[in-house]
Amino acid sequence: MPSFTDAHGKTWSVRVDVAALQRIKDECDGLNLLSLLEDMTNPFWSDPAAQMKVLYAILKPQGASLERLMDGMGGEIYNTAQEALIEACIDFFAGRRKEVLKVAWTKAKEETEKALQSALKDLSGNAPESQE
């Protein structure tokens, strides 16, 4: 089961099931989380606050509070929480659909890493030489 550890050292297990999907709809103005999985360019995926509201709805039965989740959420903790959310969504499905989503997620992460490496290489290669 996907999980992440928050800034307070608490490890949260992220599981998407029908009850969690209903809590998300109730807490997040009717949001259909699984439909967002099919469109990773949706603005939701670049909105950390919206993602924390969804995680809060999922983790509410574990005693989560929205304030606690958002407090200290950034950097590597945010990245891990976002990955746990996406992986939990993928785990909701079964069969071929789950396989396709896993492959698509893996490829998306690989392409993102390649793009970041390329950008870093371009920026490093084009940086003016320092004068000593």
Rosetta silent file (secondary structure, phi, psi, omega in degrees, C-alpha in Angstrom):
SEQUENCE: MPSFTDAHGKTWSVRVDVAALQRIKDECDGLNLLSLLEDMTNPFWSDPAAQMKVLYAILKPQGASLERLMDGMGGEIYNTAQEALIEACIDFFAGRRKEVLKVAWTKAKEETEKALQSALKDLSGNAPESQE
SCORE:     score description
SCORE:     0.000 S_00000001
   1 L     0.000  130.940  179.178    0.000    0.000    0.000 S_00000001
   2 L   -60.689  146.527  179.524    1.414    3.404   -0.930 S_00000001
   3 E  -152.120  167.349  173.340    2.443    5.568    2.000 S_00000001
   4 E  -151.030  159.198  177.961    4.331    8.706    2.948 S_00000001
   5 E  -111.427  127.350 -177.081    5.734   10.207    6.117 S_00000001
   6 L   -80.284  179.778 -176.910    4.687   13.766    6.972 S_00000001
   7 L   -65.590  -15.496 -179.701    6.824   16.537    8.443 S_00000001
   8 L   -95.935    2.894  179.220    5.851   15.402   11.951 S_00000001
   9 L    87.191    4.904  179.051    7.198   11.866   11.413 S_00000001
  10 L   -85.903  129.899  176.615    3.755   10.235   11.051 S_00000001
  11 E   -94.150  128.913 -179.093    3.495    7.614    8.319 S_00000001
  12 E  -111.864  131.890  174.190    0.202    7.604    6.447 S_00000001
  13 E   -93.396  127.147 -175.305   -1.073    4.664    4.369 S_00000001
  14 L  -105.899  114.770 -179.810   -2.920    5.869    1.285 S_00000001
  15 L  -131.041  125.186  176.590   -5.728    3.627    0.060 S_00000001
  16 L  -100.519  120.228  173.505   -8.364    4.639   -2.457 S_00000001
  17 L  -135.810 -177.055 -175.739  -11.606    2.715   -2.181 S_00000001
  18 H   -62.827  -38.130  178.328  -15.254    3.599   -2.808 S_00000001
  19 H   -62.706  -42.318  178.266  -15.639    5.088    0.688 S_00000001
  20 H   -64.144  -41.060  179.018  -12.587    7.308    0.112 S_00000001
  21 H   -62.071  -37.899  177.889  -13.930    8.392   -3.283 S_00000001
  22 H   -68.516  -40.973  176.879  -17.210    9.418   -1.635 S_00000001
  23 H   -61.400  -39.489  178.348  -15.374   11.369    1.079 S_00000001
  24 H   -61.885  -47.012  178.472  -13.385   13.144   -1.649 S_00000001
  25 H   -58.809  -42.414 -178.455  -16.592   14.092   -3.477 S_00000001
  26 H   -68.445  -42.065 -174.835  -18.107   15.358   -0.214 S_00000001
  27 H   -83.599  -23.166 -170.323  -15.009   17.286    0.953 S_00000001
  28 L  -123.103   44.345  172.514  -13.812   18.583   -2.433 S_00000001
  29 L    53.014   45.038  175.190  -16.884   19.996   -4.190 S_00000001
  30 L    79.560   13.375 -177.912  -17.803   16.861   -6.140 S_00000001
  31 L   -58.125  131.049  174.701  -14.280   16.111   -7.366 S_00000001
  32 L  -101.943   94.182 -173.632  -13.996   12.840   -9.299 S_00000001
  33 H   -59.107  -43.400 -174.733  -10.428   11.824   -8.453 S_00000001
  34 H   -65.708  -30.180  177.717  -10.221    8.819  -10.759 S_00000001
  35 H   -68.005  -27.561  178.507  -11.147   10.888  -13.826 S_00000001
  36 H   -70.362  -24.500 -179.705   -8.134   13.114  -13.072 S_00000001
  37 H   -64.022  -27.924 -179.356   -5.851   10.108  -13.328 S_00000001
  38 L   -82.516   -5.982 -179.892   -6.569    9.968  -17.056 S_00000001
  39 L  -137.016   83.880 -177.067   -5.436   13.589  -17.508 S_00000001
  40 L   -72.427   -2.705  174.891   -2.123   14.248  -15.765 S_00000001
  41 L   -92.310   -2.808  178.558   -2.072   17.724  -17.371 S_00000001
  42 L   -59.308  138.775 -179.851   -5.119   18.743  -15.320 S_00000001
  43 H   -54.937  -22.849  177.535   -4.320   21.757  -13.097 S_00000001
  44 H   -53.428  -40.091 -174.430   -5.170   19.614  -10.052 S_00000001
  45 H   -73.002   -9.312  174.689   -1.815   17.830  -10.395 S_00000001
  46 H  -114.587   19.324 -179.642    0.081   21.116  -10.009 S_00000001
  47 L  -118.852   91.341 -177.428   -2.018   22.349   -7.071 S_00000001
  48 H   -56.580  -38.083 -179.207   -0.488   21.072   -3.821 S_00000001
  49 H   -64.307  -42.241  178.496   -3.290   22.501   -1.668 S_00000001
  50 H   -63.882  -40.604  178.827   -5.980   20.696   -3.695 S_00000001
  51 H   -65.359  -36.031  178.620   -4.015   17.459   -3.474 S_00000001
  52 H   -68.531  -33.490  175.716   -3.705   17.837    0.306 S_00000001
  53 H   -64.721  -39.023  177.361   -7.482   18.263    0.574 S_00000001
  54 H   -66.551  -46.403  177.578   -7.897   14.989   -1.323 S_00000001
  55 H   -59.738  -39.518  177.394   -5.330   13.258    0.887 S_00000001
  56 H   -58.367  -46.357 -179.894   -7.133   14.618    3.931 S_00000001
  57 H   -61.405  -39.007  179.304  -10.405   13.070    2.723 S_00000001
  58 H   -68.859  -41.804 -172.317   -8.648    9.742    2.152 S_00000001
  59 H   -90.863   -2.100 -178.172   -6.791    9.803    5.473 S_00000001
  60 H   -51.892  -43.480  179.045   -9.609   11.169    7.628 S_00000001
  61 H   -64.257  -18.567  177.470  -10.434    7.710    9.080 S_00000001
  62 H   -88.977    4.404  177.849   -6.781    7.479   10.209 S_00000001
  63 L    92.214   16.427 -179.191   -7.201   10.667   12.258 S_00000001
  64 L   -69.894  149.049  168.165   -5.748   13.126    9.753 S_00000001
  65 L  -122.149  148.196 -178.453   -6.437   16.835    9.961 S_00000001
  66 H   -61.651  -42.340 -179.953   -6.067   19.131    6.981 S_00000001
  67 H   -60.491  -43.465 -179.616   -3.918   21.552    8.971 S_00000001
  68 H   -64.670  -41.461  179.446   -1.531   18.794   10.052 S_00000001
  69 H   -64.208  -41.498 -176.858   -1.164   17.480    6.492 S_00000001
  70 H   -76.571  -26.900 -178.928   -0.469   20.918    5.054 S_00000001
  71 L   -66.697  116.686  178.743    1.906   21.945    7.842 S_00000001
  72 L    79.992    8.484 -178.371    5.436   21.340    6.613 S_00000001
  73 L   -82.339  111.632  178.077    4.259   19.850    3.315 S_00000001
  74 L  -177.319  170.294  176.654    6.821   20.680    0.681 S_00000001
  75 H    56.247 -133.374 -175.494    9.862   19.420   -1.153 S_00000001
  76 H   -63.788  -35.113  178.967   10.533   15.709   -0.877 S_00000001
  77 H   -62.495  -45.015  178.258    7.609   15.136    1.508 S_00000001
  78 H   -61.509  -45.885  179.846    5.207   16.634   -1.036 S_00000001
  79 H   -58.399  -43.860 -179.741    6.700   14.579   -3.876 S_00000001
  80 H   -66.479  -40.527  178.686    6.345   11.368   -1.870 S_00000001
  81 H   -64.434  -41.815  179.188    2.770   12.229   -0.853 S_00000001
  82 H   -63.789  -44.193  178.201    1.830   13.000   -4.461 S_00000001
  83 H   -62.415  -40.829  178.341    3.319    9.713   -5.663 S_00000001
  84 H   -61.863  -40.107  178.459    1.458    7.815   -2.936 S_00000001
  85 H   -62.908  -48.037 -179.161   -1.792    9.457   -4.046 S_00000001
  86 H   -64.025  -45.007 -179.567   -1.259    8.562   -7.699 S_00000001
  87 H   -64.787  -35.459  177.341   -0.183    4.998   -6.890 S_00000001
  88 H   -66.765  -36.841  176.059   -3.219    4.536   -4.608 S_00000001
  89 H   -63.660  -44.723  179.093   -5.480    5.665   -7.462 S_00000001
  90 H   -61.679  -41.928 -179.064   -3.843    3.164   -9.795 S_00000001
  91 H   -65.011  -18.228  177.449   -4.222    0.418   -7.164 S_00000001
  92 H   -61.637  -34.365 -175.412   -7.989    1.062   -7.106 S_00000001
  93 L   -86.123  170.086  178.649   -8.257   -0.594  -10.499 S_00000001
  94 L  -133.674  169.019  172.688   -7.712   -4.213  -11.492 S_00000001
  95 H    63.726 -146.223 -175.241   -6.667   -6.161  -14.562 S_00000001
  96 H   -62.035  -37.300 -179.261   -5.502   -4.558  -17.771 S_00000001
  97 H   -61.223  -42.357  178.026   -6.573   -1.070  -16.793 S_00000001
  98 H   -63.156  -43.191  178.694   -4.321   -1.218  -13.735 S_00000001
  99 H   -59.992  -46.265 -178.772   -1.451   -2.555  -15.868 S_00000001
 100 H   -62.465  -44.942 -179.728   -1.874    0.231  -18.428 S_00000001
 101 H   -64.334  -39.120  178.113   -2.007    2.915  -15.745 S_00000001
 102 H   -63.139  -44.278  179.443    1.122    1.524  -14.031 S_00000001
 103 H   -64.757  -43.287  179.585    3.048    1.532  -17.310 S_00000001
 104 H   -62.347  -41.416 -179.888    1.818    5.044  -18.146 S_00000001
 105 H   -66.135  -42.966  178.638    2.826    6.315  -14.671 S_00000001
 106 H   -61.677  -45.454  179.260    6.266    4.707  -14.939 S_00000001
 107 H   -64.671  -39.322  178.663    6.807    6.221  -18.386 S_00000001
 108 H   -62.527  -41.889  178.096    5.608    9.638  -17.201 S_00000001
 109 H   -65.167  -41.473  178.932    8.106    9.580  -14.323 S_00000001
 110 H   -63.301  -43.883 -179.489   10.913    8.508  -16.692 S_00000001
 111 H   -65.918  -38.123  177.336   10.064   11.258  -19.189 S_00000001
 112 H   -63.549  -44.131  179.707    9.923   13.849  -16.424 S_00000001
 113 H   -63.501  -42.191  177.441   13.339   12.780  -15.159 S_00000001
 114 H   -61.023  -44.064 -179.217   14.791   12.926  -18.700 S_00000001
 115 H   -63.793  -41.019  179.139   13.348   16.404  -19.221 S_00000001
 116 H   -66.538  -40.870  178.159   14.777   17.617  -15.910 S_00000001
 117 H   -64.554  -41.228  179.130   18.199   16.141  -16.688 S_00000001
 118 H   -64.255  -43.375  178.974   18.155   17.734  -20.129 S_00000001
 119 H   -63.064  -42.275  179.493   17.174   21.113  -18.706 S_00000001
 120 H   -64.217  -41.842  178.280   19.917   20.917  -16.099 S_00000001
 121 H   -63.290  -44.413  179.390   22.454   19.954  -18.758 S_00000001
 122 H   -62.959  -43.325 -179.389   21.329   22.810  -21.015 S_00000001
 123 H   -67.698  -39.736  179.918   21.459   25.315  -18.169 S_00000001
 124 H   -69.481  -39.175 -178.922   24.839   24.096  -16.984 S_00000001
 125 H   -72.506  -25.041 -178.052   26.295   24.061  -20.475 S_00000001
 126 L  -100.418    1.251 -179.726   25.062   27.551  -21.272 S_00000001
 127 L   -71.759  139.954  178.786   26.074   29.137  -17.992 S_00000001
 128 L   -65.056  145.443  179.308   28.722   31.815  -18.327 S_00000001
 129 L   -69.184  140.640 -179.844   32.132   30.792  -17.085 S_00000001
 130 L   -77.642  146.034  177.725   33.021   32.197  -13.720 S_00000001
 131 L  -102.497  130.090 -178.551   35.889   34.619  -13.533 S_00000001
 132 L  -101.189    0.000    0.000   38.323   34.097  -10.727 S_00000001
